[in-house]
Coordinates of C-alpha atoms in Angstrom, one line a residue:
D1 CA -21.3 -19.7 8.5
A2 CA -19.0 -21.6 10.9
M3 CA -22.0 -24.2 10.7
Y4 CA -22.0 -24.0 7.3
N5 CA -18.2 -24.7 6.5
V6 CA -18.2 -27.2 8.8
F7 CA -21.7 -29.6 7.7
P8 CA -21.6 -30.0 4.4
P9 CA -18.0 -31.4 3.0
Y10 CA -18.2 -33.6 5.7
L11 CA -22.0 -35.1 4.7
V12 CA -20.9 -35.0 1.2
D13 CA -17.7 -36.8 1.6
K14 CA -19.1 -39.4 3.9
W15 CA -22.4 -39.6 1.6
C16 CA -24.7 -40.5 5.3
N17 CA -28.2 -42.0 4.6
D18 CA -30.9 -38.9 4.7
F19 CA -31.5 -40.0 8.9
Q20 CA -27.7 -39.5 9.5
I21 CA -27.9 -36.3 8.0
E22 CA -31.0 -35.1 9.9
K23 CA -29.3 -36.9 13.4
I24 CA -26.0 -34.7 12.6
M25 CA -28.1 -31.6 12.0
K26 CA -30.1 -31.9 15.1
N27 CA -27.1 -32.8 17.2
A28 CA -25.1 -29.6 15.9
V29 CA -27.9 -27.6 16.9
F30 CA -27.5 -29.1 20.6
F31 CA -24.1 -28.5 20.7
H32 CA -24.2 -25.3 19.2
F33 CA -25.9 -23.9 21.7
V34 CA -24.2 -25.7 25.0
G35 CA -22.6 -22.6 26.7
T36 CA -25.2 -20.4 25.6
K37 CA -27.5 -18.8 28.7
P38 CA -30.8 -20.8 28.5
W39 CA -33.4 -18.1 28.4
T40 CA -31.6 -17.0 25.1
V41 CA -31.8 -20.2 23.4
P42 CA -35.7 -20.3 22.4
Q43 CA -35.9 -17.1 20.6
Y44 CA -33.6 -18.2 17.8
I45 CA -33.7 -21.8 17.9
N46 CA -36.3 -22.1 15.1
E47 CA -34.7 -19.7 12.8
G48 CA -31.6 -22.5 13.7
F49 CA -33.4 -25.4 12.8
N50 CA -34.6 -23.7 9.6
F51 CA -31.5 -22.9 8.2
L52 CA -30.0 -26.6 9.2
Y53 CA -32.9 -27.9 7.0
E54 CA -32.4 -25.8 4.7
E55 CA -28.9 -26.9 4.3
L56 CA -29.8 -30.4 4.0
A57 CA -32.0 -29.9 1.2
T58 CA -29.4 -28.2 -0.5
I59 CA -26.7 -31.5 0.6
K60 CA -29.4 -33.9 -0.9
E61 CA -29.4 -32.4 -4.7
Q62 CA -25.8 -32.5 -4.1
K63 CA -25.9 -35.9 -3.4
K64 CA -28.1 -36.5 -5.9
Q65 CA -26.1 -35.0 -8.8
V66 CA -22.8 -36.8 -7.6
L67 CA -25.1 -40.4 -7.1
D68 CA -25.8 -39.3 -11.2
L69 CA -22.5 -38.3 -12.5
P70 CA -21.2 -41.4 -14.6
K71 CA -19.6 -44.4 -12.9
L72 CA -15.6 -44.5 -13.2
A73 CA -13.3 -47.6 -13.0
I74 CA -9.4 -47.5 -12.5
Y75 CA -7.7 -50.9 -14.0
T76 CA -4.8 -52.0 -13.9
I77 CA -1.7 -54.7 -14.0
C78 CA 0.5 -55.6 -11.4
K79 CA 3.3 -58.1 -10.0
N80 CA 5.6 -58.1 -6.6
E81 CA 4.1 -55.0 -5.7
L82 CA 3.2 -55.6 -2.5
Q83 CA 4.6 -52.1 -1.1
E84 CA 2.9 -50.0 -3.7
V85 CA -0.5 -51.2 -2.8
D86 CA -1.7 -49.2 0.3
E87 CA -0.8 -45.8 -1.1
W88 CA -2.2 -46.8 -4.8
M89 CA -5.2 -47.7 -3.2
K90 CA -5.9 -44.5 -1.2
S91 CA -4.3 -42.3 -4.8
M92 CA -7.1 -44.6 -6.7
W93 CA -10.2 -44.7 -3.7
E94 CA -12.0 -41.5 -5.3
A95 CA -12.9 -44.2 -8.5
D96 CA -16.5 -45.8 -8.3
Y97 CA -14.4 -49.5 -9.4
I98 CA -10.9 -50.4 -8.7
C99 CA -10.1 -53.4 -10.6
V100 CA -7.0 -55.2 -10.3
L101 CA -5.1 -57.8 -12.6
D102 CA -2.2 -59.8 -10.7
T103 CA -0.3 -61.6 -13.5
G104 CA 1.5 -64.1 -11.0
S105 CA 2.7 -62.4 -7.6
T106 CA 5.3 -64.3 -5.2
D107 CA 5.6 -61.6 -2.7
G108 CA 2.1 -61.5 -1.2
T109 CA 0.6 -58.9 -3.6
Y110 CA -2.0 -61.0 -4.7
E111 CA -3.1 -62.2 -1.5
Y112 CA -3.1 -58.7 -0.1
L113 CA -5.1 -57.5 -2.7
Q114 CA -8.0 -59.6 -2.0
E115 CA -8.4 -58.7 1.6
Y116 CA -9.0 -55.8 0.0
S117 CA -11.9 -57.2 -2.1
K118 CA -12.7 -59.2 0.5
Q119 CA -14.0 -55.9 2.7
Y120 CA -15.3 -53.8 -0.5
P121 CA -16.3 -56.2 -2.5
D122 CA -18.8 -53.7 -4.9
K123 CA -15.8 -51.9 -5.1
V124 CA -12.9 -53.6 -5.2
I125 CA -12.6 -56.3 -8.3
V126 CA -9.5 -59.0 -8.1
A127 CA -8.0 -61.3 -10.1
Q128 CA -5.1 -63.7 -11.0
K129 CA -4.2 -64.4 -14.3
I130 CA -0.5 -65.9 -15.7
I131 CA 0.1 -64.1 -19.2
N132 CA 2.7 -66.7 -21.2
P133 CA 4.2 -65.9 -23.2
W134 CA 4.4 -61.8 -21.6
R135 CA 3.2 -59.2 -23.6
F136 CA 1.7 -55.9 -22.0
D137 CA -1.0 -55.5 -24.4
V138 CA -2.4 -58.7 -23.4
A139 CA -2.3 -58.2 -19.8
R140 CA -4.0 -55.1 -20.1
N141 CA -6.8 -56.4 -21.9
E142 CA -7.4 -59.1 -19.3
S143 CA -7.4 -56.5 -16.7
M144 CA -10.3 -54.5 -19.0
Q145 CA -12.1 -57.9 -18.7
L146 CA -12.9 -57.0 -14.8
I147 CA -14.2 -53.6 -15.5
P148 CA -18.4 -53.4 -14.6
N149 CA -20.5 -53.1 -17.4
D150 CA -22.4 -50.1 -15.9
T151 CA -19.2 -48.3 -16.0
I152 CA -18.7 -45.0 -18.5
I153 CA -15.4 -43.8 -17.7
C154 CA -11.8 -45.9 -17.7
M155 CA -8.5 -45.3 -16.6
S156 CA -5.5 -47.3 -16.4
T157 CA -3.0 -46.7 -14.2
D158 CA 0.1 -48.5 -12.8
L159 CA 0.8 -48.8 -9.3
D160 CA 3.8 -47.1 -8.4
E161 CA 1.5 -43.7 -10.1
R162 CA -0.2 -41.5 -7.5
L163 CA -3.1 -39.2 -8.2
I164 CA -3.6 -36.0 -6.4
P165 CA -6.8 -35.7 -4.4
G166 CA -9.9 -34.6 -6.2
W167 CA -9.3 -36.1 -9.6
C168 CA -12.0 -38.2 -10.2
L169 CA -14.9 -35.9 -9.9
D170 CA -13.0 -32.9 -12.1
V171 CA -13.1 -36.2 -14.7
K172 CA -17.0 -36.9 -13.9
I173 CA -18.1 -33.4 -14.6
N174 CA -16.0 -32.7 -17.9
W175 CA -17.7 -36.4 -19.3
D176 CA -20.4 -36.5 -22.0
E177 CA -21.7 -38.7 -24.5
Q178 CA -19.1 -37.5 -27.2
V179 CA -16.1 -38.1 -25.2
G180 CA -13.9 -41.0 -26.2
R181 CA -10.8 -40.0 -24.7
M182 CA -9.2 -37.8 -22.1
I183 CA -5.7 -36.1 -22.0
Y184 CA -4.0 -35.1 -18.1
K185 CA -1.0 -33.6 -17.0
Y186 CA 1.9 -36.7 -16.0
A187 CA 4.9 -36.6 -14.0
W188 CA 7.1 -39.3 -15.4
S189 CA 10.4 -38.6 -12.7
H190 CA 10.6 -36.1 -10.1
N191 CA 14.0 -34.3 -8.9
L192 CA 15.8 -35.0 -5.8
D193 CA 14.0 -31.8 -3.9
G194 CA 10.9 -34.1 -4.9
S195 CA 9.5 -31.4 -7.7
A196 CA 8.4 -32.9 -11.0
G197 CA 11.1 -33.5 -13.5
R198 CA 10.1 -34.8 -17.2
I199 CA 6.4 -33.8 -17.7
F200 CA 3.9 -34.7 -20.9
W201 CA 0.5 -35.4 -21.5
Y202 CA -1.1 -39.0 -21.2
D203 CA -4.2 -40.1 -22.4
K204 CA -5.2 -43.7 -20.5
I205 CA -8.5 -42.2 -19.8
H206 CA -11.1 -43.9 -21.9
S207 CA -14.8 -44.8 -23.1
Y208 CA -15.8 -47.9 -21.9
G209 CA -16.1 -51.1 -24.4
K210 CA -14.4 -49.6 -27.2
W211 CA -11.0 -49.5 -27.0
Y212 CA -8.3 -52.2 -26.9
W213 CA -4.5 -52.2 -25.9
K214 CA -2.4 -53.0 -29.1
Y215 CA 1.6 -53.7 -29.0
P216 CA 3.8 -56.2 -26.6
V217 CA 5.4 -53.5 -24.9
H218 CA 5.0 -49.6 -24.8
E219 CA 1.3 -50.6 -25.5
A220 CA -1.3 -48.5 -27.0
L221 CA -5.0 -47.7 -26.7
M222 CA -7.2 -48.1 -30.3
P223 CA -10.8 -47.4 -31.2
L224 CA -12.6 -51.2 -31.8
T225 CA -14.6 -48.7 -34.5
Q226 CA -14.1 -45.9 -36.6
D227 CA -16.5 -43.9 -34.9
E228 CA -15.3 -40.0 -34.2
Y229 CA -15.4 -39.2 -30.7
K230 CA -14.6 -36.2 -28.6
V231 CA -11.0 -35.8 -26.9
V232 CA -11.2 -33.5 -23.3
A233 CA -8.0 -31.9 -21.9
L234 CA -8.4 -32.2 -18.5
D235 CA -7.3 -29.2 -15.7
E236 CA -3.6 -30.0 -15.1
N237 CA -3.6 -28.6 -11.2
I238 CA -6.4 -31.2 -10.6
V239 CA -6.3 -34.5 -12.3
Y240 CA -2.4 -35.2 -12.1
L241 CA -1.0 -38.2 -12.2
H242 CA 2.7 -38.4 -10.6
H243 CA 4.9 -41.5 -11.5
Y244 CA 7.4 -43.2 -8.6
P245 CA 9.1 -45.8 -10.3
K246 CA 11.2 -48.3 -8.8
Q247 CA 13.5 -51.2 -10.3
K248 CA 12.0 -53.8 -10.8
E249 CA 13.1 -57.4 -12.5
G250 CA 12.7 -58.1 -15.9
R251 CA 13.1 -54.9 -17.6
T252 CA 15.8 -56.8 -19.8
S253 CA 12.8 -59.1 -21.3
Y254 CA 12.2 -55.5 -22.6
I255 CA 14.5 -55.6 -25.7
D256 CA 13.0 -58.8 -27.0
L257 CA 9.5 -57.5 -26.4
L258 CA 11.0 -54.8 -28.9
K259 CA 12.1 -56.8 -31.1
M260 CA 8.5 -58.3 -31.6
R261 CA 7.0 -55.1 -31.8
V262 CA 9.2 -53.9 -34.8
E263 CA 8.2 -57.5 -36.3
E264 CA 4.4 -57.2 -35.8
D265 CA 4.4 -53.5 -37.0
P266 CA 7.9 -52.3 -39.2
E267 CA 5.7 -49.2 -40.3
D268 CA 4.9 -48.1 -37.2
M269 CA 7.1 -45.2 -35.9
T270 CA 5.7 -44.7 -32.4

């Protein structure tokens, strides 16, 4: 039981190749018998190997099933958020792809993100583009262009947001071809003791290539077609996004953006 509890999580998390798995298991048998009286080892070492190779077959199947799950991309925009990068990356790392559009940082954020991309070129995709005049929808649509075309599921987050560990697998196993959007629990604010304050359901998980962002501020996802789609509510204890806002420069420009939104769509009441 002890061996069973130790090896599968490690192997599944690290995704060792088959050779590495077998090597680890053989070493496990050796270390398992260290301290055992030598004359007692032969009578059950074969049984131990059989057990471990059965576990190996199970892990290989689990590995195949996970590798067959739909690919998921996190995408975002940022500007001058250097202090957020590491914690945000750690929170989003379960995704297959992490796509970041820097919109003109001057504090080293873009250069720091580039280091991630250099170290993990198949996972982290970084670009920079100045959006002028500024609009959130244009920026988010530009960031969406960074997502690789083998992606099935997209999720938009901001650098001051954090997902609790284990979120990605739950999103993937609840996805199917009919799903267009997913909703999940969102803590917009927190109390002084760290507990969640204002909570509501968010809906920024969507299918790839079928949505676009609209409105200069308080932007919203809009479908590109009239096709029907399914909305799935995710387990609030697994997919839970937390927002930790910090004072940012340029918030006064929101008034101008809000005025622009009213001018563009005076009938919109959202």
